PDB file of C-alpha atoms in Angstrom:
ATOM      1  CA  MET A   5     -68.469 -26.390  86.323  1.00  0.00           C
ATOM      2  CA  LYS A   6     -69.546 -23.512  84.110  1.00  0.00           C
ATOM      3  CA  THR A   7     -68.529 -20.742  86.648  1.00  0.00           C
ATOM      4  CA  ARG A   8     -64.933 -21.840  86.700  1.00  0.00           C
ATOM      5  CA  LEU A   9     -62.104 -20.215  84.662  1.00  0.00           C
ATOM      6  CA  VAL A  10     -61.034 -21.861  81.596  1.00  0.00           C
ATOM      7  CA  PRO A  11     -59.128 -25.079  82.735  1.00  0.00           C
ATOM      8  CA  PHE A  12     -55.458 -25.387  82.200  1.00  0.00           C
ATOM      9  CA  VAL A  13     -55.859 -28.412  80.059  1.00  0.00           C
ATOM     10  CA  LEU A  14     -58.117 -26.640  77.616  1.00  0.00           C
ATOM     11  CA  LEU A  15     -55.592 -23.746  77.293  1.00  0.00           C
ATOM     12  CA  ALA A  16     -52.922 -26.385  76.601  1.00  0.00           C
ATOM     13  CA  ALA A  17     -55.259 -28.049  74.042  1.00  0.00           C
ATOM     14  CA  LEU A  18     -56.111 -24.860  72.207  1.00  0.00           C
ATOM     15  CA  CYS A  19     -52.487 -23.718  72.335  1.00  0.00           C
ATOM     16  CA  LEU A  20     -51.464 -26.979  70.446  1.00  0.00           C
ATOM     17  CA  VAL A  21     -54.348 -26.566  68.143  1.00  0.00           C
ATOM     18  CA  THR A  22     -53.343 -23.058  67.366  1.00  0.00           C
ATOM     19  CA  ALA A  23     -49.934 -24.314  66.553  1.00  0.00           C
ATOM     20  CA  ALA A  24     -51.753 -26.372  63.778  1.00  0.00           C
ATOM     21  CA  ARG A  25     -50.277 -29.655  65.047  1.00  0.00           C
ATOM     22  CA  ALA A  26     -52.037 -31.472  67.805  1.00  0.00           C
ATOM     23  CA  ALA A  27     -49.202 -33.893  68.442  1.00  0.00           C
ATOM     24  CA  PRO A  28     -47.523 -32.917  71.745  1.00  0.00           C
ATOM     25  CA  PRO A  29     -43.837 -32.228  72.009  1.00  0.00           C
ATOM     26  CA  LYS A  30     -41.618 -35.183  73.108  1.00  0.00           C
ATOM     27  CA  GLY A  31     -39.434 -35.315  76.123  1.00  0.00           C
ATOM     28  CA  GLY A  32     -39.854 -35.572  79.936  1.00  0.00           C
ATOM     29  CA  PRO A  33     -39.076 -33.117  82.764  1.00  0.00           C
ATOM     30  CA  ARG A  34     -35.949 -30.876  82.142  1.00  0.00           C
ATOM     31  CA  PHE A  35     -34.373 -27.827  83.514  1.00  0.00           C
ATOM     32  CA  LEU A  36     -33.827 -24.648  81.624  1.00  0.00           C
ATOM     33  CA  GLY A  37     -31.369 -22.058  82.632  1.00  0.00           C
ATOM     34  CA  PRO A  38     -29.349 -22.514  85.864  1.00  0.00           C
ATOM     35  CA  LYS A  39     -30.035 -25.322  88.222  1.00  0.00           C
ATOM     36  CA  PRO A  40     -32.028 -24.354  91.303  1.00  0.00           C
ATOM     37  CA  PRO A  41     -30.353 -24.235  94.751  1.00  0.00           C
ATOM     38  CA  GLU A  42     -30.233 -27.410  96.829  1.00  0.00           C
ATOM     39  CA  LYS A  43     -32.787 -25.851  99.091  1.00  0.00           C
ATOM     40  CA  VAL A  44     -35.531 -24.231  97.128  1.00  0.00           C
ATOM     41  CA  LYS A  45     -37.330 -21.505  99.075  1.00  0.00           C
ATOM     42  CA  ARG A  46     -39.233 -19.529  96.425  1.00  0.00           C
ATOM     43  CA  VAL A  47     -41.422 -21.202  93.725  1.00  0.00           C
ATOM     44  CA  VAL A  48     -43.546 -19.628  91.046  1.00  0.00           C
ATOM     45  CA  THR A  49     -46.082 -21.834  89.218  1.00  0.00           C
ATOM     46  CA  LEU A  50     -47.649 -21.174  85.829  1.00  0.00           C
ATOM     47  CA  ALA A  51     -50.519 -23.556  86.090  1.00  0.00           C
ATOM     48  CA  PRO A  52     -52.973 -24.644  88.908  1.00  0.00           C
ATOM     49  CA  SER A  53     -51.851 -28.329  88.589  1.00  0.00           C
ATOM     50  CA  PHE A  54     -48.383 -27.356  89.601  1.00  0.00           C
ATOM     51  CA  THR A  55     -49.611 -25.257  92.485  1.00  0.00           C
ATOM     52  CA  GLU A  56     -51.685 -28.243  93.596  1.00  0.00           C
ATOM     53  CA  THR A  57     -48.588 -30.481  93.299  1.00  0.00           C
ATOM     54  CA  VAL A  58     -46.399 -28.250  95.519  1.00  0.00           C
ATOM     55  CA  MET A  59     -49.138 -27.992  98.106  1.00  0.00           C
ATOM     56  CA  ALA A  60     -49.684 -31.814  98.049  1.00  0.00           C
ATOM     57  CA  LEU A  61     -46.034 -32.301  98.597  1.00  0.00           C
ATOM     58  CA  GLY A  62     -46.259 -30.265 101.790  1.00  0.00           C
ATOM     59  CA  ALA A  63     -44.161 -27.465 100.304  1.00  0.00           C
ATOM     60  CA  GLY A  64     -46.843 -24.855 100.032  1.00  0.00           C
ATOM     61  CA  SER A  65     -44.906 -22.349 102.023  1.00  0.00           C
ATOM     62  CA  THR A  66     -42.404 -21.989  99.223  1.00  0.00           C
ATOM     63  CA  LEU A  67     -45.017 -20.567  96.734  1.00  0.00           C
ATOM     64  CA  VAL A  68     -44.456 -16.842  96.117  1.00  0.00           C
ATOM     65  CA  GLY A  69     -46.543 -16.410  92.834  1.00  0.00           C
ATOM     66  CA  VAL A  70     -49.145 -18.432  90.818  1.00  0.00           C
ATOM     67  CA  SER A  71     -50.918 -18.088  87.571  1.00  0.00           C
ATOM     68  CA  ARG A  72     -54.118 -16.036  87.237  1.00  0.00           C
ATOM     69  CA  PHE A  73     -56.173 -19.262  86.853  1.00  0.00           C
ATOM     70  CA  ASP A  74     -55.374 -20.500  90.262  1.00  0.00           C
ATOM     71  CA  GLU A  75     -58.396 -20.580  92.481  1.00  0.00           C
ATOM     72  CA  ALA A  76     -57.288 -22.496  95.630  1.00  0.00           C
ATOM     73  CA  LYS A  77     -58.028 -20.609  98.690  1.00  0.00           C
ATOM     74  CA  GLU A  78     -54.528 -21.478 100.044  1.00  0.00           C
ATOM     75  CA  VAL A  79     -52.983 -19.146  97.464  1.00  0.00           C
ATOM     76  CA  ALA A  80     -55.658 -16.506  97.136  1.00  0.00           C
ATOM     77  CA  GLY A  81     -53.312 -13.860  98.554  1.00  0.00           C
ATOM     78  CA  LEU A  82     -50.374 -14.606  96.283  1.00  0.00           C
ATOM     79  CA  PRO A  83     -49.253 -12.421  93.397  1.00  0.00           C
ATOM     80  CA  ARG A  84     -50.455 -13.425  89.972  1.00  0.00           C
ATOM     81  CA  VAL A  85     -47.939 -13.766  87.081  1.00  0.00           C
ATOM     82  CA  GLY A  86     -50.064 -14.295  84.131  1.00  0.00           C
ATOM     83  CA  GLY A  87     -51.264 -17.470  82.447  1.00  0.00           C
ATOM     84  CA  PHE A  88     -49.949 -20.630  80.757  1.00  0.00           C
ATOM     85  CA  ILE A  89     -49.426 -19.058  77.398  1.00  0.00           C
ATOM     86  CA  ASP A  90     -48.847 -15.493  78.497  1.00  0.00           C
ATOM     87  CA  PRO A  91     -46.793 -15.318  81.589  1.00  0.00           C
ATOM     88  CA  SER A  92     -45.451 -11.924  82.607  1.00  0.00           C
ATOM     89  CA  ILE A  93     -41.650 -11.998  82.624  1.00  0.00           C
ATOM     90  CA  GLU A  94     -41.574  -8.823  84.713  1.00  0.00           C
ATOM     91  CA  ALA A  95     -43.957 -10.186  87.285  1.00  0.00           C
ATOM     92  CA  VAL A  96     -41.965 -13.459  87.604  1.00  0.00           C
ATOM     93  CA  VAL A  97     -38.626 -11.700  87.969  1.00  0.00           C
ATOM     94  CA  ALA A  98     -39.855  -9.331  90.566  1.00  0.00           C
ATOM     95  CA  LEU A  99     -40.690 -12.275  92.853  1.00  0.00           C
ATOM     96  CA  GLU A 100     -37.090 -13.458  92.676  1.00  0.00           C
ATOM     97  CA  PRO A 101     -37.930 -17.085  92.470  1.00  0.00           C
ATOM     98  CA  ASP A 102     -35.205 -19.848  92.726  1.00  0.00           C
ATOM     99  CA  LEU A 103     -37.649 -22.206  90.751  1.00  0.00           C
ATOM    100  CA  VAL A 104     -40.375 -21.694  88.207  1.00  0.00           C
ATOM    101  CA  LEU A 105     -42.582 -24.620  87.126  1.00  0.00           C
ATOM    102  CA  VAL A 106     -43.764 -24.529  83.591  1.00  0.00           C
ATOM    103  CA  GLN A 107     -45.760 -26.736  81.163  1.00  0.00           C
ATOM    104  CA  PRO A 108     -43.817 -26.272  77.885  1.00  0.00           C
ATOM    105  CA  GLY A 109     -45.764 -25.368  74.844  1.00  0.00           C
ATOM    106  CA  PRO A 110     -45.663 -23.359  71.722  1.00  0.00           C
ATOM    107  CA  GLY A 111     -47.371 -20.389  73.206  1.00  0.00           C
ATOM    108  CA  ASN A 112     -44.959 -19.839  76.060  1.00  0.00           C
ATOM    109  CA  GLN A 113     -41.624 -20.994  74.663  1.00  0.00           C
ATOM    110  CA  ARG A 114     -40.092 -17.541  74.107  1.00  0.00           C
ATOM    111  CA  SER A 115     -41.278 -16.357  77.645  1.00  0.00           C
ATOM    112  CA  VAL A 116     -39.774 -19.168  79.554  1.00  0.00           C
ATOM    113  CA  GLU A 117     -36.502 -19.114  77.494  1.00  0.00           C
ATOM    114  CA  LYS A 118     -36.203 -15.355  78.543  1.00  0.00           C
ATOM    115  CA  LEU A 119     -36.745 -16.244  82.117  1.00  0.00           C
ATOM    116  CA  ALA A 120     -33.881 -18.805  81.864  1.00  0.00           C
ATOM    117  CA  GLU A 121     -31.677 -16.242  80.093  1.00  0.00           C
ATOM    118  CA  LEU A 122     -32.227 -13.914  83.073  1.00  0.00           C
ATOM    119  CA  GLY A 123     -30.868 -16.536  85.345  1.00  0.00           C
ATOM    120  CA  ILE A 124     -34.016 -17.911  86.827  1.00  0.00           C
ATOM    121  CA  PRO A 125     -34.112 -21.730  87.081  1.00  0.00           C
ATOM    122  CA  VAL A 126     -37.057 -23.147  85.076  1.00  0.00           C
ATOM    123  CA  LEU A 127     -38.367 -26.699  85.363  1.00  0.00           C
ATOM    124  CA  LEU A 128     -40.203 -27.827  82.214  1.00  0.00           C
ATOM    125  CA  LEU A 129     -42.887 -30.432  82.882  1.00  0.00           C
ATOM    126  CA  PRO A 130     -44.814 -31.880  80.092  1.00  0.00           C
ATOM    127  CA  LEU A 131     -48.317 -33.033  81.183  1.00  0.00           C
ATOM    128  CA  HIS A 132     -49.824 -34.677  78.074  1.00  0.00           C
ATOM    129  CA  THR A 133     -50.221 -38.220  79.461  1.00  0.00           C
ATOM    130  CA  VAL A 134     -50.554 -40.081  82.720  1.00  0.00           C
ATOM    131  CA  ALA A 135     -46.938 -41.014  82.486  1.00  0.00           C
ATOM    132  CA  ASP A 136     -46.022 -37.379  82.042  1.00  0.00           C
ATOM    133  CA  THR A 137     -48.082 -36.418  85.148  1.00  0.00           C
ATOM    134  CA  LEU A 138     -46.367 -39.062  87.317  1.00  0.00           C
ATOM    135  CA  ALA A 139     -43.007 -38.033  86.002  1.00  0.00           C
ATOM    136  CA  ALA A 140     -43.770 -34.334  86.809  1.00  0.00           C
ATOM    137  CA  LEU A 141     -44.907 -35.261  90.435  1.00  0.00           C
ATOM    138  CA  ARG A 142     -41.406 -37.073  90.914  1.00  0.00           C
ATOM    139  CA  ALA A 143     -39.469 -34.196  89.325  1.00  0.00           C
ATOM    140  CA  VAL A 144     -41.055 -31.566  91.496  1.00  0.00           C
ATOM    141  CA  GLY A 145     -40.643 -33.772  94.442  1.00  0.00           C
ATOM    142  CA  LYS A 146     -36.974 -34.133  93.744  1.00  0.00           C
ATOM    143  CA  ALA A 147     -36.481 -30.447  93.087  1.00  0.00           C
ATOM    144  CA  LEU A 148     -38.083 -29.584  96.419  1.00  0.00           C
ATOM    145  CA  GLY A 149     -36.485 -32.303  98.448  1.00  0.00           C
ATOM    146  CA  LYS A 150     -39.887 -34.121  98.763  1.00  0.00           C
ATOM    147  CA  GLU A 151     -39.048 -37.425  97.066  1.00  0.00           C
ATOM    148  CA  THR A 152     -40.766 -39.634  99.560  1.00  0.00           C
ATOM    149  CA  GLU A 153     -43.976 -37.495  99.414  1.00  0.00           C
ATOM    150  CA  ALA A 154     -43.919 -37.630  95.679  1.00  0.00           C
ATOM    151  CA  ALA A 155     -43.523 -41.415  95.591  1.00  0.00           C
ATOM    152  CA  ALA A 156     -46.567 -41.803  97.872  1.00  0.00           C
ATOM    153  CA  LEU A 157     -48.710 -39.551  95.594  1.00  0.00           C
ATOM    154  CA  VAL A 158     -47.557 -41.572  92.610  1.00  0.00           C
ATOM    155  CA  GLN A 159     -48.383 -44.876  94.368  1.00  0.00           C
ATOM    156  CA  ARG A 160     -51.928 -43.761  95.259  1.00  0.00           C
ATOM    157  CA  ILE A 161     -52.681 -42.762  91.699  1.00  0.00           C
ATOM    158  CA  GLU A 162     -51.298 -46.094  90.354  1.00  0.00           C
ATOM    159  CA  SER A 163     -53.300 -48.090  92.920  1.00  0.00           C
ATOM    160  CA  THR A 164     -56.406 -46.197  91.922  1.00  0.00           C
ATOM    161  CA  ARG A 165     -55.835 -47.012  88.299  1.00  0.00           C
ATOM    162  CA  VAL A 166     -55.463 -50.693  89.124  1.00  0.00           C
ATOM    163  CA  ARG A 167     -58.780 -50.782  91.177  1.00  0.00           C
ATOM    164  CA  ILE A 168     -60.671 -48.948  88.505  1.00  0.00           C
ATOM    165  CA  ARG A 169     -59.402 -51.223  85.702  1.00  0.00           C
ATOM    166  CA  GLU A 170     -60.385 -54.313  87.652  1.00  0.00           C
ATOM    167  CA  ALA A 171     -63.842 -52.938  88.406  1.00  0.00           C
ATOM    168  CA  SER A 172     -64.281 -51.945  84.663  1.00  0.00           C
ATOM    169  CA  ARG A 173     -63.480 -55.403  83.378  1.00  0.00           C
ATOM    170  CA  LYS A 174     -66.949 -56.612  84.597  1.00  0.00           C
ATOM    171  CA  LEU A 175     -68.818 -53.941  82.873  1.00  0.00           C
ATOM    172  CA  GLU A 176     -69.979 -53.009  79.312  1.00  0.00           C
ATOM    173  CA  SER A 177     -67.818 -50.522  77.536  1.00  0.00           C
ATOM    174  CA  PRO A 178     -69.582 -47.316  76.580  1.00  0.00           C
ATOM    175  CA  ARG A 179     -68.440 -45.397  73.459  1.00  0.00           C
ATOM    176  CA  VAL A 180     -67.483 -41.941  74.689  1.00  0.00           C
ATOM    177  CA  LEU A 181     -66.797 -38.501  73.126  1.00  0.00           C
ATOM    178  CA  PHE A 182     -64.789 -36.349  75.612  1.00  0.00           C
ATOM    179  CA  VAL A 183     -65.260 -32.687  74.807  1.00  0.00           C
ATOM    180  CA  TYR A 184     -63.053 -29.731  75.814  1.00  0.00           C
ATOM    181  CA  GLY A 185     -64.681 -27.114  73.658  1.00  0.00           C
ATOM    182  CA  PHE A 186     -67.638 -26.868  71.207  1.00  0.00           C
ATOM    183  CA  THR A 187     -66.524 -23.908  68.888  1.00  0.00           C
ATOM    184  CA  PRO A 188     -64.469 -25.349  67.554  1.00  0.00           C
ATOM    185  CA  LEU A 189     -65.231 -28.915  68.660  1.00  0.00           C
ATOM    186  CA  VAL A 190     -62.062 -29.965  70.591  1.00  0.00           C
ATOM    187  CA  VAL A 191     -61.914 -33.434  72.029  1.00  0.00           C
ATOM    188  CA  ALA A 192     -59.646 -35.831  73.805  1.00  0.00           C
ATOM    189  CA  GLY A 193     -57.655 -37.827  71.153  1.00  0.00           C
ATOM    190  CA  PRO A 194     -55.016 -40.398  71.336  1.00  0.00           C
ATOM    191  CA  GLY A 195     -51.987 -39.390  73.476  1.00  0.00           C
ATOM    192  CA  SER A 196     -54.029 -37.351  75.862  1.00  0.00           C
ATOM    193  CA  PHE A 197     -54.294 -38.340  79.450  1.00  0.00           C
ATOM    194  CA  ALA A 198     -58.089 -38.240  79.182  1.00  0.00           C
ATOM    195  CA  ASP A 199     -57.797 -41.040  76.553  1.00  0.00           C
ATOM    196  CA  GLU A 200     -55.928 -43.158  78.909  1.00  0.00           C
ATOM    197  CA  LEU A 201     -58.358 -42.547  81.712  1.00  0.00           C
ATOM    198  CA  LEU A 202     -61.240 -43.446  79.540  1.00  0.00           C
ATOM    199  CA  ARG A 203     -59.609 -46.796  78.809  1.00  0.00           C
ATOM    200  CA  ASP A 204     -58.856 -47.295  82.569  1.00  0.00           C
ATOM    201  CA  ALA A 205     -62.653 -46.666  83.234  1.00  0.00           C
ATOM    202  CA  GLY A 206     -63.633 -49.300  80.646  1.00  0.00           C
ATOM    203  CA  ALA A 207     -64.818 -46.850  77.936  1.00  0.00           C
ATOM    204  CA  ARG A 208     -63.979 -46.678  74.258  1.00  0.00           C
ATOM    205  CA  ASN A 209     -62.862 -43.312  72.949  1.00  0.00           C
ATOM    206  CA  VAL A 210     -64.690 -42.599  69.734  1.00  0.00           C
ATOM    207  CA  ALA A 211     -62.005 -40.039  68.807  1.00  0.00           C
ATOM    208  CA  ALA A 212     -59.154 -42.574  69.359  1.00  0.00           C
ATOM    209  CA  ASP A 213     -58.390 -42.479  65.642  1.00  0.00           C
ATOM    210  CA  ALA A 214     -58.187 -38.705  65.511  1.00  0.00           C
ATOM    211  CA  SER A 215     -54.955 -36.790  64.441  1.00  0.00           C
ATOM    212  CA  GLY A 216     -53.594 -36.075  67.830  1.00  0.00           C
ATOM    213  CA  ALA A 217     -54.063 -35.492  71.593  1.00  0.00           C
ATOM    214  CA  TYR A 218     -56.309 -32.492  71.279  1.00  0.00           C
ATOM    215  CA  PRO A 219     -57.836 -32.377  67.744  1.00  0.00           C
ATOM    216  CA  VAL A 220     -60.418 -30.185  66.327  1.00  0.00           C
ATOM    217  CA  TYR A 221     -62.824 -32.895  65.599  1.00  0.00           C
ATOM    218  CA  PRO A 222     -65.314 -32.545  62.716  1.00  0.00           C
ATOM    219  CA  VAL A 223     -68.931 -32.196  63.928  1.00  0.00           C
ATOM    220  CA  GLU A 224     -70.061 -34.407  61.088  1.00  0.00           C
ATOM    221  CA  ARG A 225     -67.667 -37.120  62.291  1.00  0.00           C
ATOM    222  CA  ALA A 226     -68.959 -36.861  65.841  1.00  0.00           C
ATOM    223  CA  VAL A 227     -72.464 -37.366  64.552  1.00  0.00           C
ATOM    224  CA  GLY A 228     -71.454 -40.243  62.473  1.00  0.00           C
ATOM    225  CA  VAL A 229     -69.815 -42.178  65.298  1.00  0.00           C
ATOM    226  CA  SER A 230     -72.895 -41.495  67.669  1.00  0.00           C
ATOM    227  CA  PRO A 231     -71.319 -41.918  71.047  1.00  0.00           C
ATOM    228  CA  ASP A 232     -73.120 -43.565  73.890  1.00  0.00           C
ATOM    229  CA  VAL A 233     -71.955 -40.825  76.259  1.00  0.00           C
ATOM    230  CA  VAL A 234     -70.775 -37.350  75.699  1.00  0.00           C
ATOM    231  CA  VAL A 235     -68.491 -36.109  78.680  1.00  0.00           C
ATOM    232  CA  ASP A 236     -68.654 -32.272  78.759  1.00  0.00           C
ATOM    233  CA  ALA A 237     -65.500 -30.947  80.070  1.00  0.00           C
ATOM    234  CA  SER A 238     -65.890 -27.444  78.419  1.00  0.00           C
ATOM    235  CA  ASP A 239     -65.900 -24.325  80.469  1.00  0.00           C
ATOM    236  CA  VAL A 240     -68.161 -22.425  77.992  1.00  0.00           C
ATOM    237  CA  ASP A 241     -71.535 -23.238  76.403  1.00  0.00           C
ATOM    238  CA  VAL A 242     -71.153 -21.610  73.177  1.00  0.00           C
ATOM    239  CA  GLY A 243     -71.941 -24.095  70.547  1.00  0.00           C
ATOM    240  CA  LYS A 244     -73.087 -26.723  72.980  1.00  0.00           C
ATOM    241  CA  ASP A 245     -76.831 -26.606  72.204  1.00  0.00           C
ATOM    242  CA  THR A 246     -76.095 -27.274  68.508  1.00  0.00           C
ATOM    243  CA  LEU A 247     -74.055 -30.361  69.136  1.00  0.00           C
ATOM    244  CA  ARG A 248     -76.482 -31.513  71.861  1.00  0.00           C
ATOM    245  CA  ALA A 249     -79.365 -31.447  69.300  1.00  0.00           C
ATOM    246  CA  LEU A 250     -77.267 -33.331  66.850  1.00  0.00           C
ATOM    247  CA  LEU A 251     -76.258 -35.982  69.484  1.00  0.00           C
ATOM    248  CA  SER A 252     -79.635 -36.013  71.244  1.00  0.00           C
ATOM    249  CA  GLU A 253     -79.532 -39.806  71.464  1.00  0.00           C
ATOM    250  CA  SER A 254     -76.354 -39.676  73.502  1.00  0.00           C
ATOM    251  CA  ARG A 255     -76.164 -39.516  77.282  1.00  0.00           C
ATOM    252  CA  TRP A 256     -74.543 -36.063  78.319  1.00  0.00           C
ATOM    253  CA  VAL A 257     -72.681 -35.788  81.558  1.00  0.00           C
ATOM    254  CA  GLU A 258     -70.604 -32.866  82.895  1.00  0.00           C
ATOM    255  CA  VAL A 259     -67.296 -33.318  84.902  1.00  0.00           C
ATOM    256  CA  PRO A 260     -68.034 -32.628  88.486  1.00  0.00           C
ATOM    257  CA  SER A 261     -64.691 -31.110  89.451  1.00  0.00           C
ATOM    258  CA  MET A 262     -61.346 -29.988  88.016  1.00  0.00           C
ATOM    259  CA  ALA A 263     -59.715 -33.212  88.912  1.00  0.00           C
ATOM    260  CA  LEU A 264     -60.179 -34.492  85.406  1.00  0.00           C
ATOM    261  CA  LEU A 265     -58.842 -31.187  83.934  1.00  0.00           C
ATOM    262  CA  GLN A 266     -55.719 -30.531  85.914  1.00  0.00           C
ATOM    263  CA  PRO A 267     -53.249 -33.300  85.516  1.00  0.00           C
ATOM    264  CA  GLY A 268     -51.563 -33.655  89.014  1.00  0.00           C
ATOM    265  CA  PRO A 269     -52.148 -35.130  92.435  1.00  0.00           C
ATOM    266  CA  SER A 270     -55.981 -35.347  91.994  1.00  0.00           C
ATOM    267  CA  LEU A 271     -55.825 -37.343  88.839  1.00  0.00           C
ATOM    268  CA  GLY A 272     -56.692 -40.515  90.762  1.00  0.00           C
ATOM    269  CA  ARG A 273     -59.759 -38.812  92.065  1.00  0.00           C
ATOM    270  CA  GLY A 274     -60.650 -37.575  88.523  1.00  0.00           C
ATOM    271  CA  LEU A 275     -60.445 -41.284  87.292  1.00  0.00           C
ATOM    272  CA  GLU A 276     -62.880 -42.301  90.033  1.00  0.00           C
ATOM    273  CA  GLU A 277     -65.230 -39.502  89.090  1.00  0.00           C
ATOM    274  CA  LEU A 278     -65.018 -40.518  85.454  1.00  0.00           C
ATOM    275  CA  PHE A 279     -65.922 -44.048  86.307  1.00  0.00           C
ATOM    276  CA  GLN A 280     -69.101 -42.953  88.107  1.00  0.00           C
ATOM    277  CA  LEU A 281     -70.125 -40.764  85.263  1.00  0.00           C
ATOM    278  CA  LEU A 282     -69.786 -43.631  82.734  1.00  0.00           C
ATOM    279  CA  HIS A 283     -71.191 -46.337  85.066  1.00  0.00           C
ATOM    280  CA  PRO A 284     -73.831 -44.537  87.120  1.00  0.00           C
ATOM    281  CA  THR A 285     -75.657 -47.645  88.130  1.00  0.00           C
ATOM    282  CA  VAL A 286     -72.607 -49.218  89.693  1.00  0.00           C
ATOM    283  CA  LYS A 287     -72.550 -48.533  93.341  1.00  0.00           C
ATOM    284  CA  PRO A 288     -69.362 -46.966  94.869  1.00  0.00           C
ATOM    285  CA  ASP A 289     -68.490 -50.059  96.773  1.00  0.00           C
ATOM    286  CA  ALA A 290     -68.577 -52.242  93.693  1.00  0.00           C
ATOM    287  CA  GLY A 291     -64.848 -52.686  93.533  1.00  0.00           C
ATOM    288  CA  ILE A 292     -63.794 -49.110  94.125  1.00  0.00           C
ATOM    289  CA  ALA A 293     -62.318 -48.144  97.408  1.00  0.00           C
ATOM    290  CA  ARG A 294     -63.146 -44.612  98.546  1.00  0.00           C
TER     291      ARG A 294
END
């Protein structure tokens, strides 16, 4: 986990924090600029979760450029066009895409507006909640002519949520602090998809009363709520030892993969991983299909 690049969701979180208001912007998928052609042939993605979505839909051959955070071997040879909050307009334009997939945020608003002004179709896809993620899967599927494949992906995720909820009803509810970063302490708050997945997995989010989806959480408050479990989803260790010493009575676990950090097709797998982290004594066959 600690060798990976900063996950997309943390960048999104810090972007919102930097904007001084953690509440995510409203609205579902929408186009900016011209509509894409009926047959999309050249796609640029500005986040790994979108790259994963395009590949999961069986449209990986349309990818012509990805973000610098993409690590999938399938796109290792593709041009990089910058990151979530700092896409290179010149790099995107040079690839002549007929569709760019973007998570809208305060940090990239001007850049994506400029792409649209230059005549490049942009599909804005918020990814703050599970519902956002499922809507994004459907929207990308529709844009790429892969509606059936997208519906199947959504159905698998929804089925996993139903199974995990059913298994969780029989278990005790641990009190959990889900941490994206230690300096400052950024956690999953209400309105984040991690908050929803914690509830699916039978946990209580101790930051559920925080100010927004990705709040900077006071360390004193974290100590005061004394969580049963701390889920470490941070990509860096700076500040971790300090908090760990203060929360030495809590059980600390690390997310085992990027599935919990990249809202997309792997969200169901991420939920299963979270369930196992929170309920380690429950055997995999105790109500959870694999």
